[in-house]
Amino acid sequence: MKADNAIDLVNVTKKFDEVTAVSKFTVEIRKGEFFSLLGPSGCGKTTTLRMIAGLEVPTEGQILLEGGDVSSTPAYRRNVNTVFQDYALFPHMTVRKNIYFPLKMKKISPSEAETRIERVLRLVNMEGFGNRLPQQLSGGQRQRIALARSLVNEPAALLLDEPLGALDFKLRVAMQKVLKDIQRNVGITFIYVTHDQSEAMTMSDRIAVMKDGLAHQIATPDEIYNNPSTAFVASFIGDMNFVHGTVLDNDGKTCVLDVEGQKVTAKRAVDLGKGAAALVCIRTERVQVNPHRSVENRVSAELSRIIYRGTDYEATCRIGRAELRAVVQAVTWDAALRVGGTVELAWNAEDVIVFPREEEKDVIKYSGEAV
Amino acid sequence: MRGRGTGLKIYGTLIFVFLYFPMVIVLLFSFSPTRTIVGLSGLTLKWYQELFQDPRLLIAFWHTVMVGLCAVAIATVFGTAGAFFVTRVEFPGKGVFRALVMLPFLLPGIIMGVTLLIFFRNLNVHLSMFTILMGHVSFTTPLVMFQVSSRLSRMGPTYRWAAMDLGANPVQTFWHVTLPMIRTALIGAGLLAFTVSFDEIVISYFLTGTWMTLPVYIYGMMRFGLSPKVYAISTIILILSLVLITFMARYTGRSADTYRVRKRDAG
Ligand SMILES: Nc1ncnc2c1ncn2[C@@H]1O[C@H](COP(=O)(O)OP(=O)(O)O)[C@@H](O)[C@H]1O
Ligand SMILES: [Mg+2]
């Protein structure tokens, strides 16, 4: 709860009848930070954002804005602004009047407002669109105007609820860069809601990964990718292999496991005792096929499927009953490999992540891939 | 394919004729100098002149306009308030409540008329303009409420949230955002309510004393035979209704149309 935090959430909980939308959410969001709430649909991202905006009242907990408790301040007196998913531009007002609206509510003089409107239109690259009506703009343009309208009062934090969700892929990627640039320019704290992990990874300083109202991990993209704190986080971000294993030995620094009769070593602190059932995770791009260099983990496997994807190959391999996928850059792929052949798979001990087997139920499975 | 198309065209034409022929007849005979339905020789404005020399008819016309305007004013206030209530407030039995509120509009006029008459009689309320007005308010209010609440629910809550988020308190939100966005629905509902009130006869007939509205007066006139004056007044009412309906169509359309109207207004 330092003074230079933009927003503090302290044990914030929201219940709708019997549904707990958000559960004991605690986080400190620093000034100027690009902070993302990431998670599958229904995990409580929007509810969290709406509580910060003041559009929803927490059942329990406290919300601090720049150090001051705003838990019982109505939305219209909170110095935060929201970019809604469907933009919510007022259809009966021109672009200029839309942007003037928050200034008028703050009783900013018309001449001062005029300068600010021009400045913010320039910021989002929409000069000359002031006299259009929202319905005369494209999706991407509306998005920029919604952004301008929310930024014109220079709020303590800007809240964005899946702002790029309605745009097609190419425009979305372009707008990600625009948003990131604008955020750097104005230096305002952004709280960004998305269910798209790559969007969160590329844009954020820190990410809170949520599931069923719980924040599983709050950390930098790098930390979340390399040191996921739960199997859910591990599965939700990036492409991960999950195989069953049993702990053979664990000294707190190195954990040796049995996977389908072969030894797998993990070089990290694992909180499981000898004989415990484990879920062993390895990133697909960290698995090497027939490597030249010697690495700690080597298992032999049968190549069961090869998929060419342009920049890379995805090789699915069988180790007993377990299945492991390796994603190999096309330039380093050995064209002599055939389905049905035997290969040696290898990976570094640092790249092995181990979770208790109970967490397997939280694993998000993509496109019917076997765990 | 072609045969079916032709069949449909004939069918459509027949329906059209069936619906509009009587109106054309009324229109034509209102300009006919002969009192009979047969034969039409020359045109005259005689019946229209007679209309304007009938003070009782003019008074009835004025009564109708007055009842209509008052009913619209009251119905707009109550109906809009009701619309906000049913779209914003959640309570058990809301569906039943909505249906019950619509009843005065949907029930046969004869039921409403008798019910209100008994009600006023029991309260010893003298039949007057007031009773007729209450009758008209009873069925125009649900009309306005229906129009406005369907616009409100089509609008959704997001604009209101956005307004509050941008610093508008509830009053400012209503004034600057919600009201302008339901404005066309209000105008459309008002016009519709006025049109319906203008030609309402059944309920008015039960609640009328000596204070008559135009439809009730016309009905009285017809007891002495179908005077060409009736054709003339019918023609006037027909044209007036058409004008009102045209305006109404501009305002009560689906969102695409209403946006077009708003676009013009915003310029
Ligand atoms: N107004 C509400 N009434 C009842 N349940 C709600 C309401 N808003 C959200 N929920 C529930 O809370 C949970 C979280 O919703 P939400 O915050 O919208 O998730 P997300 O934005 O991550 O998709 C969901 O189960 C949803 O059904
Ligand atoms: Mg959401």
XYZ file of C-alpha atoms and ligand atoms in Angstrom:
666
model
C 0.000 0.000 0.000
C 2.738 2.407 -0.947
C 1.855 5.932 -1.954
C 3.200 5.489 -5.469
C 0.770 2.702 -6.221
C -1.941 3.587 -8.689
C -4.331 0.958 -7.379
C -4.357 -1.424 -4.451
C -6.779 -4.282 -4.145
C -6.951 -5.744 -0.661
C -8.781 -9.052 -0.310
C -11.381 -7.944 -2.819
C -14.238 -10.418 -3.116
C -17.416 -10.254 -5.163
C -20.307 -12.656 -4.801
C -23.402 -12.743 -7.011
C -25.865 -14.810 -4.995
C -24.078 -18.150 -4.809
C -21.541 -17.440 -7.570
C -18.209 -16.106 -6.325
C -17.029 -14.046 -9.288
C -13.851 -12.757 -7.612
C -12.254 -14.266 -4.548
C -9.824 -12.511 -2.177
C -7.943 -10.610 -4.853
C -4.947 -8.742 -3.476
C -2.571 -6.823 -5.706
C -0.552 -3.599 -5.809
C -0.537 -1.955 -9.206
C 2.220 0.606 -9.638
C 1.878 3.981 -11.316
C 2.536 3.816 -15.043
C 2.333 0.048 -15.101
C 0.723 -1.927 -17.924
C -1.102 -4.525 -15.877
C -3.180 -7.299 -17.441
C -5.928 -9.504 -16.086
C -5.727 -12.717 -18.076
C -7.921 -15.778 -17.879
C -10.590 -17.798 -19.636
C -14.119 -16.443 -20.047
C -16.044 -16.266 -16.766
C -12.981 -16.139 -14.507
C -13.933 -12.739 -13.066
C -11.840 -10.277 -15.103
C -14.707 -7.944 -16.015
C -16.075 -8.036 -12.480
C -12.652 -7.039 -11.105
C -12.423 -4.162 -13.565
C -15.966 -2.998 -12.801
C -15.198 -2.949 -9.088
C -12.176 -0.739 -9.748
C -14.341 1.517 -11.946
C -17.006 1.716 -9.255
C -19.713 0.077 -11.336
C -19.824 -2.896 -8.982
C -19.559 -2.878 -5.199
C -17.219 -5.466 -3.653
C -18.825 -7.901 -1.234
C -15.664 -7.726 0.877
C -12.286 -6.044 0.760
C -10.908 -2.639 -0.046
C -9.994 -0.742 -3.183
C -7.439 2.059 -2.937
C -6.878 4.590 -5.684
C -3.572 6.455 -5.397
C -3.502 5.464 -1.742
C -7.023 6.653 -0.873
C -9.855 4.254 -0.080
C -12.509 4.507 -2.799
C -14.460 1.383 -1.831
C -17.613 3.427 -1.295
C -17.021 6.193 -3.867
C -19.487 6.151 -6.781
C -18.140 5.619 -10.292
C -18.625 9.243 -11.311
C -16.330 10.484 -8.564
C -13.500 8.028 -9.202
C -10.549 9.227 -11.188
C -10.445 6.151 -13.432
C -11.946 5.693 -16.891
C -12.993 2.606 -18.777
C -12.808 1.597 -22.412
C -15.749 -0.748 -22.761
C -15.617 -3.830 -24.953
C -18.273 -2.436 -27.319
C -16.809 1.085 -26.927
C -20.145 2.607 -25.762
C -19.644 5.776 -27.805
C -22.801 7.872 -27.485
C -24.526 7.480 -30.869
C -26.298 10.847 -30.665
C -23.067 12.796 -30.219
C -20.309 13.514 -32.706
C -16.782 12.344 -31.970
C -15.932 15.805 -30.620
C -18.990 15.886 -28.352
C -18.240 12.380 -27.131
C -14.754 13.464 -26.089
C -16.090 16.731 -24.680
C -18.543 14.840 -22.465
C -16.122 13.930 -19.620
C -14.650 17.461 -19.765
C -18.101 19.008 -19.517
C -18.866 16.840 -16.489
C -15.683 18.208 -14.894
C -16.709 21.769 -15.840
C -13.587 22.377 -17.904
C -13.876 25.673 -19.819
C -14.771 25.248 -23.524
C -11.525 26.826 -24.740
C -9.370 24.625 -22.524
C -11.510 21.647 -23.562
C -10.938 22.466 -27.223
C -7.150 22.274 -26.820
C -7.384 19.034 -24.881
C -9.715 17.446 -27.444
C -7.349 18.354 -30.277
C -4.388 17.002 -28.363
C -6.043 13.695 -27.565
C -7.332 13.297 -31.145
C -3.749 13.776 -32.327
C -2.572 11.216 -29.777
C -4.840 8.521 -31.213
C -4.158 9.664 -34.767
C -7.739 10.716 -35.478
C -7.422 14.424 -36.253
C -10.105 15.579 -38.637
C -12.683 13.037 -37.464
C -14.191 15.349 -34.846
C -17.435 15.986 -36.674
C -18.211 12.388 -37.557
C -20.816 10.348 -35.752
C -19.706 7.058 -34.159
C -21.728 5.011 -36.646
C -19.741 6.608 -39.480
C -16.490 5.124 -38.150
C -14.893 1.706 -38.607
C -14.332 -0.619 -35.648
C -10.698 0.372 -35.256
C -11.543 4.069 -35.430
C -14.280 3.753 -32.812
C -11.803 2.001 -30.612
C -9.404 4.950 -30.902
C -12.152 7.453 -30.128
C -13.241 5.447 -27.089
C -9.624 5.513 -25.990
C -9.381 9.276 -26.575
C -12.576 9.899 -24.614
C -11.256 7.887 -21.675
C -7.834 9.541 -21.750
C -8.887 13.169 -22.140
C -9.328 13.663 -18.385
C -5.934 12.082 -17.685
C -7.262 9.539 -15.182
C -5.127 7.869 -12.522
C -5.740 4.607 -14.353
C -7.291 3.537 -17.626
C -9.313 0.336 -17.532
C -9.697 -1.595 -20.773
C -12.094 -4.537 -21.064
C -11.038 -6.705 -24.007
C -10.790 -3.578 -26.142
C -9.515 -5.423 -29.192
C -11.905 -8.361 -28.921
C -14.190 -7.172 -31.716
C -11.414 -6.501 -34.228
C -10.038 -8.935 -36.793
C -6.618 -10.503 -36.307
C -4.401 -8.128 -38.300
C -6.047 -4.990 -36.953
C -5.798 -6.435 -33.462
C -2.054 -6.940 -33.753
C -1.650 -3.406 -35.141
C -3.801 -1.932 -32.360
C -1.757 -3.775 -29.711
C 1.256 -1.761 -30.816
C -0.756 1.473 -30.957
C -2.072 0.911 -27.435
C 1.355 0.091 -26.074
C 2.862 3.201 -27.711
C 0.092 5.427 -26.372
C 0.537 4.004 -22.906
C 4.261 4.750 -23.037
C 3.564 8.280 -24.296
C 1.016 9.292 -21.688
C 2.499 7.257 -18.844
C -0.939 6.448 -17.445
C -1.497 3.153 -15.626
C -3.339 0.681 -17.872
C -5.347 -2.195 -16.495
C -6.025 -4.433 -19.396
C -8.477 -7.332 -19.494
C -7.977 -10.064 -22.065
C -8.467 -13.785 -22.529
C -5.764 -13.829 -25.204
C -2.516 -14.986 -23.627
C -0.287 -13.776 -26.455
C -1.838 -10.306 -26.215
C -1.178 -10.196 -22.478
C 2.367 -11.527 -22.907
C 3.396 -9.011 -25.569
C 1.899 -5.900 -23.960
C 2.096 -6.244 -20.196
C 4.592 -5.299 -17.534
C 2.820 -7.701 -15.210
C -0.029 -10.163 -15.584
C -2.523 -11.609 -13.126
C -3.572 -15.035 -14.409
C -7.072 -15.825 -13.128
C -9.294 -18.860 -12.940
C -12.711 -19.163 -11.272
C -12.296 -15.837 -9.479
C -8.855 -16.683 -8.119
C -5.608 -14.997 -9.112
C -3.316 -17.992 -9.652
C -0.193 -15.943 -10.320
C 0.708 -12.255 -10.476
C 4.073 -11.756 -12.135
C 6.000 -10.549 -15.183
C 5.396 -12.316 -18.519
C 8.857 -13.884 -18.296
C 8.212 -15.229 -14.800
C 4.796 -16.556 -15.776
C 6.177 -18.300 -18.832
C 9.208 -19.857 -17.182
C 8.040 -20.341 -13.607
C 4.286 -20.879 -13.669
C 2.989 -21.271 -10.148
C 0.204 -23.723 -10.941
C -0.524 -26.312 -13.605
C -3.378 -24.086 -14.782
C -1.019 -21.181 -15.464
C 1.423 -23.562 -17.129
C -1.290 -24.826 -19.457
C -2.941 -21.475 -20.172
C 0.200 -19.753 -21.406
C 2.292 -21.102 -24.233
C 2.361 -24.681 -25.489
C 3.103 -27.197 -22.753
C 3.532 -30.980 -22.537
C 1.953 -32.650 -19.521
C 2.947 -36.237 -18.612
C 2.398 -38.349 -15.519
C 5.406 -39.128 -13.328
C 6.326 -40.452 -9.885
C 8.900 -38.839 -7.610
C 11.926 -41.109 -7.145
C 14.137 -38.706 -5.287
C 13.892 -35.094 -4.146
C 16.516 -33.100 -2.260
C 14.750 -29.740 -2.569
C 17.002 -28.563 -5.431
C 16.847 -31.464 -7.825
C 13.922 -33.775 -8.266
C 14.240 -37.087 -10.053
C 11.094 -38.621 -11.465
C 10.042 -41.784 -13.198
C 8.137 -41.219 -16.429
C 7.030 -44.416 -18.145
C 10.074 -46.240 -16.801
C 12.547 -43.567 -17.875
C 14.318 -41.083 -15.609
C 13.508 -37.386 -15.833
C 15.400 -34.788 -13.786
C 13.997 -31.401 -12.796
C 16.394 -28.766 -11.479
C 14.140 -26.681 -9.315
C 12.502 -26.721 -5.903
C 9.623 -29.161 -5.929
C 7.326 -29.592 -2.963
C 6.682 -33.314 -3.334
C 7.968 -36.259 -1.311
C 9.338 -39.593 -2.514
C 6.683 -41.702 -4.243
C 4.313 -38.781 -4.802
C 2.236 -38.690 -7.979
C 3.412 -35.788 -10.117
C 2.473 -33.887 -13.247
C 5.613 -33.252 -15.288
C 5.586 -30.250 -17.665
C 7.981 -29.434 -20.489
C 7.501 -26.644 -23.072
C 7.148 -28.105 -26.561
C 9.812 -25.785 -27.983
C 12.314 -26.860 -25.311
C 12.159 -30.519 -26.354
C 14.982 -31.361 -28.751
C 14.818 -34.236 -31.220
C 18.028 -36.278 -31.625
C 20.202 -33.538 -30.103
C 23.933 -33.203 -30.783
C 24.809 -31.624 -27.461
C 24.471 -33.722 -24.355
C 21.764 -32.564 -21.922
C 20.541 -33.944 -18.599
C 17.340 -35.509 -19.800
C 17.285 -38.044 -22.597
C 14.464 -40.456 -23.317
C 13.844 -42.659 -26.302
C 10.476 -42.407 -27.996
C 8.560 -43.483 -31.059
C 7.670 -40.785 -33.586
C 3.896 -41.025 -34.104
C 2.965 -37.884 -36.030
C 4.663 -35.060 -37.919
C 2.895 -31.787 -38.693
C 4.537 -29.136 -40.858
C 3.498 -25.610 -39.845
C 5.601 -23.372 -42.033
C 8.117 -21.945 -39.621
C 8.300 -25.155 -37.616
C 7.473 -28.841 -37.338
C 5.440 -30.364 -34.548
C 6.571 -33.913 -33.822
C 4.351 -36.023 -31.588
C 6.216 -38.853 -29.885
C 5.203 -41.805 -27.719
C 6.990 -42.781 -24.544
C 5.102 -45.846 -23.359
C 1.546 -44.586 -22.789
C 2.630 -40.965 -22.543
C 2.712 -38.542 -25.430
C 5.198 -35.692 -25.831
C 5.227 -33.021 -28.519
C 8.365 -31.322 -29.755
C 8.221 -28.137 -31.798
C 11.329 -27.834 -33.939
C 12.335 -24.879 -36.135
C 11.954 -25.846 -39.771
C 15.577 -24.879 -40.545
C 16.937 -27.342 -38.005
C 14.511 -30.156 -38.832
C 16.019 -33.451 -39.971
C 14.183 -34.348 -43.174
C 15.134 -38.025 -42.774
C 12.774 -38.461 -39.792
C 9.789 -40.711 -40.503
C 6.636 -41.592 -38.578
C 7.131 -44.930 -36.811
C 10.872 -44.446 -36.335
C 12.619 -44.224 -32.992
C 14.016 -40.892 -31.852
C 15.831 -39.599 -28.831
C 14.147 -36.676 -27.069
C 16.137 -34.408 -24.789
C 15.665 -31.301 -22.674
C 17.410 -29.350 -19.933
C 16.655 -30.122 -16.302
C 15.880 -26.404 -15.792
C 13.047 -26.736 -18.314
C 11.177 -29.380 -16.339
C 8.376 -28.089 -14.136
C 6.675 -30.369 -11.634
C 3.232 -30.042 -10.046
C 1.216 -32.359 -7.810
C -0.959 -34.717 -9.868
C -4.157 -33.232 -8.303
C -3.674 -30.120 -10.404
C -4.251 -32.073 -13.586
C -7.948 -31.174 -13.467
C -7.041 -27.463 -13.900
C -5.082 -28.081 -17.080
C -6.590 -26.348 -20.109
C -6.422 -28.702 -23.066
C -6.220 -27.185 -26.494
C -7.635 -28.826 -29.623
C -8.152 -32.233 -28.040
C -4.441 -32.876 -27.446
C -3.925 -35.740 -25.005
C -2.384 -34.890 -21.669
C -42.372 -20.301 -60.343
C -43.947 -17.705 -62.594
C -47.443 -19.067 -61.981
C -46.987 -18.841 -58.244
C -45.685 -15.293 -58.482
C -48.717 -14.221 -60.469
C -51.053 -15.923 -58.001
C -49.454 -14.059 -55.139
C -49.741 -10.765 -56.985
C -53.454 -11.277 -57.572
C -53.924 -12.311 -53.961
C -52.051 -9.227 -52.788
C -54.072 -6.952 -55.033
C -57.346 -8.429 -53.751
C -56.339 -7.877 -50.143
C -55.297 -4.357 -50.961
C -58.615 -3.642 -52.632
C -60.553 -5.223 -49.776
C -58.724 -3.071 -47.227
C -58.672 0.223 -49.045
C -61.772 0.240 -51.245
C -64.135 1.257 -48.428
C -61.866 4.169 -47.543
C -61.830 5.335 -51.140
C -65.631 5.139 -51.211
C -65.904 7.256 -48.083
C -63.460 9.744 -49.524
C -65.327 9.976 -52.846
C -68.774 10.341 -51.352
C -67.673 13.041 -48.987
C -67.319 15.199 -52.114
C -70.538 13.977 -53.760
C -73.477 16.400 -53.915
C -76.106 13.617 -53.830
C -77.129 12.156 -50.517
C -77.304 8.619 -51.915
C -74.538 6.128 -52.375
C -75.417 5.652 -56.052
C -74.290 7.989 -58.763
C -71.591 10.549 -58.470
C -72.128 13.759 -60.411
C -69.723 16.587 -59.848
C -67.800 17.485 -56.724
C -68.832 19.663 -53.823
C -67.467 20.904 -50.514
C -71.003 21.356 -49.219
C -70.713 18.681 -46.530
C -67.474 20.090 -45.282
C -69.119 23.511 -45.015
C -71.947 21.966 -43.031
C -69.424 20.378 -40.729
C -67.944 23.717 -39.881
C -71.377 25.131 -39.212
C -72.178 22.422 -36.687
C -71.028 23.892 -33.361
C -71.659 20.688 -31.423
C -69.424 18.769 -33.799
C -66.692 21.367 -33.544
C -66.867 21.209 -29.768
C -66.678 17.395 -29.866
C -63.624 17.684 -32.118
C -61.991 20.107 -29.694
C -62.808 17.766 -26.774
C -61.121 14.889 -28.582
C -57.973 16.880 -29.203
C -57.904 18.038 -25.596
C -58.402 14.534 -24.166
C -55.774 13.227 -26.569
C -53.172 15.827 -25.592
C -53.798 15.460 -21.865
C -53.783 11.667 -22.081
C -50.483 11.767 -24.006
C -48.916 14.112 -21.448
C -49.942 11.971 -18.475
C -49.201 8.666 -20.212
C -45.735 9.855 -21.240
C -44.786 10.711 -17.680
C -46.248 7.576 -16.082
C -45.359 5.270 -18.956
C -41.732 6.410 -19.035
C -41.380 6.082 -15.288
C -42.917 2.602 -15.527
C -40.559 1.682 -18.362
C -37.527 2.660 -16.274
C -38.929 0.668 -13.400
C -39.419 -2.568 -15.340
C -36.096 -2.386 -17.172
C -33.908 -1.342 -14.239
C -35.417 -2.992 -11.187
C -35.328 -6.731 -10.672
C -38.116 -8.216 -8.579
C -39.909 -11.551 -8.339
C -42.955 -11.848 -10.582
C -41.684 -9.202 -13.011
C -43.036 -11.092 -16.023
C -46.510 -11.217 -14.502
C -46.302 -7.533 -13.640
C -45.382 -6.616 -17.224
C -48.325 -8.609 -18.576
C -50.736 -7.077 -16.062
C -49.656 -3.561 -16.951
C -50.310 -4.242 -20.634
C -53.830 -5.544 -19.885
C -55.768 -2.246 -20.124
C -54.441 -1.895 -23.655
C -55.064 -5.498 -24.669
C -58.446 -6.087 -22.988
C -61.556 -5.477 -25.074
C -62.653 -1.855 -24.668
C -66.058 -2.988 -23.532
C -64.546 -4.670 -20.451
C -62.423 -1.648 -19.631
C -65.381 0.655 -20.229
C -67.772 -1.249 -17.986
C -65.114 -1.727 -15.311
C -64.221 1.954 -15.185
C -67.870 2.975 -15.247
C -68.627 0.769 -12.254
C -65.532 2.086 -10.537
C -66.446 5.756 -11.050
C -70.112 5.166 -10.196
C -69.167 3.534 -6.917
C -66.921 6.449 -6.047
C -69.733 8.811 -7.006
C -67.532 10.481 -9.574
C -69.569 12.492 -12.026
C -69.078 11.444 -15.668
C -67.118 14.264 -17.252
C -63.990 15.029 -19.181
C -62.068 13.728 -16.199
C -63.560 10.223 -16.397
C -62.951 10.012 -20.133
C -59.407 11.236 -19.654
C -58.771 8.579 -17.002
C -60.138 5.979 -19.400
C -57.726 7.137 -22.086
C -54.795 7.298 -19.685
C -55.493 3.681 -18.720
C -54.740 2.368 -22.188
C -52.225 4.950 -23.456
C -49.896 4.518 -20.453
C -49.085 0.858 -21.198
C -48.569 1.849 -24.812
C -45.906 4.403 -23.926
C -44.417 2.076 -21.354
C -44.095 -0.711 -23.891
C -42.428 1.501 -26.500
C -40.014 3.122 -24.089
C -39.097 -0.053 -22.214
C -38.336 -1.884 -25.443
C -36.083 0.981 -26.500
C -34.406 0.965 -23.090
C -33.752 -2.748 -23.150
C -32.476 -2.557 -26.726
C -30.097 0.205 -25.606
C -28.705 -1.916 -22.795
C -27.002 -0.531 -19.702
C -23.573 0.138 -21.265
C -24.185 3.760 -22.278
C -25.327 4.549 -18.767
C -22.248 2.863 -17.325
C -20.033 4.756 -19.751
C -21.627 8.069 -18.764
C -21.149 7.419 -15.052
C -17.626 6.212 -15.689
C -16.900 9.505 -17.466
C -18.064 11.532 -14.481
C -21.798 12.038 -14.965
C -23.957 11.635 -11.871
C -27.306 9.829 -12.253
C -29.204 13.028 -13.104
C -26.632 14.135 -15.680
C -26.569 10.622 -17.109
C -30.329 10.710 -17.585
C -30.349 14.212 -19.036
C -27.363 14.006 -21.394
C -27.356 10.351 -22.415
C -30.464 8.319 -21.647
C -33.096 10.914 -22.502
C -31.615 11.904 -25.895
C -31.290 8.235 -26.755
C -34.946 7.445 -25.971
C -36.226 10.742 -27.403
C -37.412 9.257 -30.681
C -39.172 6.445 -28.822
C -40.928 9.040 -26.656
C -42.091 11.066 -29.659
C -43.209 7.931 -31.493
C -45.051 6.631 -28.442
C -46.723 10.023 -27.938
C -47.923 10.130 -31.539
C -49.178 6.565 -31.344
C -50.956 7.253 -28.055
C -52.592 10.347 -29.543
C -53.736 8.445 -32.642
C -55.220 5.641 -30.563
C -56.867 8.095 -28.165
C -58.234 10.180 -31.031
C -60.438 7.426 -32.496
C -61.217 5.569 -29.281
C -64.957 5.073 -28.936
C -65.861 2.078 -26.782
C -64.361 3.178 -23.466
C -65.288 6.810 -24.130
C -68.881 5.780 -24.850
C -69.223 4.219 -21.407
C -67.592 7.105 -19.605
C -69.239 9.930 -21.452
C -71.953 12.065 -19.964
C -72.935 15.164 -21.854
C -69.245 15.841 -22.464
C -68.703 14.070 -25.782
C -65.659 13.239 -27.831
C -65.806 13.241 -31.622
C -66.127 9.464 -32.188
C -68.995 9.325 -29.694
C -70.665 12.302 -31.349
C -70.298 10.735 -34.819
C -71.807 7.537 -33.518
C -74.730 9.587 -32.259
C -75.102 11.290 -35.656
C -75.382 7.938 -37.375
C -78.490 7.019 -35.467
C -80.257 9.480 -37.769
C -78.924 7.755 -40.897
C -75.666 7.920 -42.781
C -75.339 11.614 -43.459
C -72.702 12.715 -45.990
C -71.428 14.849 -43.119
C -70.211 11.591 -41.568
C -68.259 10.866 -44.738
C -66.737 14.299 -44.619
C -65.644 14.061 -40.984
C -64.379 10.512 -41.602
C -62.252 11.773 -44.460
C -60.761 14.481 -42.270
C -59.981 11.966 -39.532
C -58.511 9.577 -42.084
C -56.118 12.209 -43.433
C -55.179 13.379 -39.957
C -54.423 9.787 -38.909
C -52.317 9.213 -42.010
C -50.238 12.279 -41.209
C -49.739 11.140 -37.607
C -48.892 7.589 -38.665
C -46.319 8.877 -41.138
C -44.567 10.861 -38.434
C -44.811 7.921 -36.076
C -43.156 5.551 -38.549
C -40.222 7.931 -38.621
C -39.721 7.630 -34.897
C -40.704 4.137 -33.818
C -38.646 2.126 -36.332
C -35.924 -0.353 -35.432
C -32.531 0.925 -34.422
C -31.270 1.500 -37.980
C -34.120 3.894 -38.724
C -33.957 5.627 -35.402
C -30.257 6.231 -35.908
C -31.023 7.852 -39.221
C -33.408 10.231 -37.520
C -30.829 10.933 -34.822
C -28.174 11.551 -37.404
C -30.241 14.310 -38.938
C -30.890 15.794 -35.526
C -27.239 15.757 -34.566
C -26.043 17.777 -37.580
N -24.360 -9.193 -12.712
C -24.077 -10.494 -12.504
N -24.976 -11.300 -11.905
C -24.707 -12.604 -11.673
N -23.558 -13.212 -12.018
C -22.612 -12.472 -12.619
C -22.820 -11.076 -12.901
N -21.715 -10.587 -13.508
C -20.847 -11.629 -13.591
N -21.392 -12.764 -13.076
C -20.724 -14.080 -12.976
O -19.470 -13.892 -12.399
C -18.500 -14.685 -13.055
C -17.385 -13.818 -13.600
O -17.871 -13.021 -14.659
P -16.993 -11.971 -15.436
O -16.324 -11.083 -14.463
O -17.853 -11.327 -16.445
O -15.910 -12.889 -16.157
P -14.929 -12.571 -17.365
O -14.954 -11.099 -17.649
O -13.599 -13.045 -16.897
O -15.410 -13.368 -18.527
C -19.237 -15.474 -14.118
O -19.537 -16.737 -13.596
C -20.471 -14.681 -14.340
O -21.531 -15.513 -14.743
Mg -15.453 -10.147 -19.502
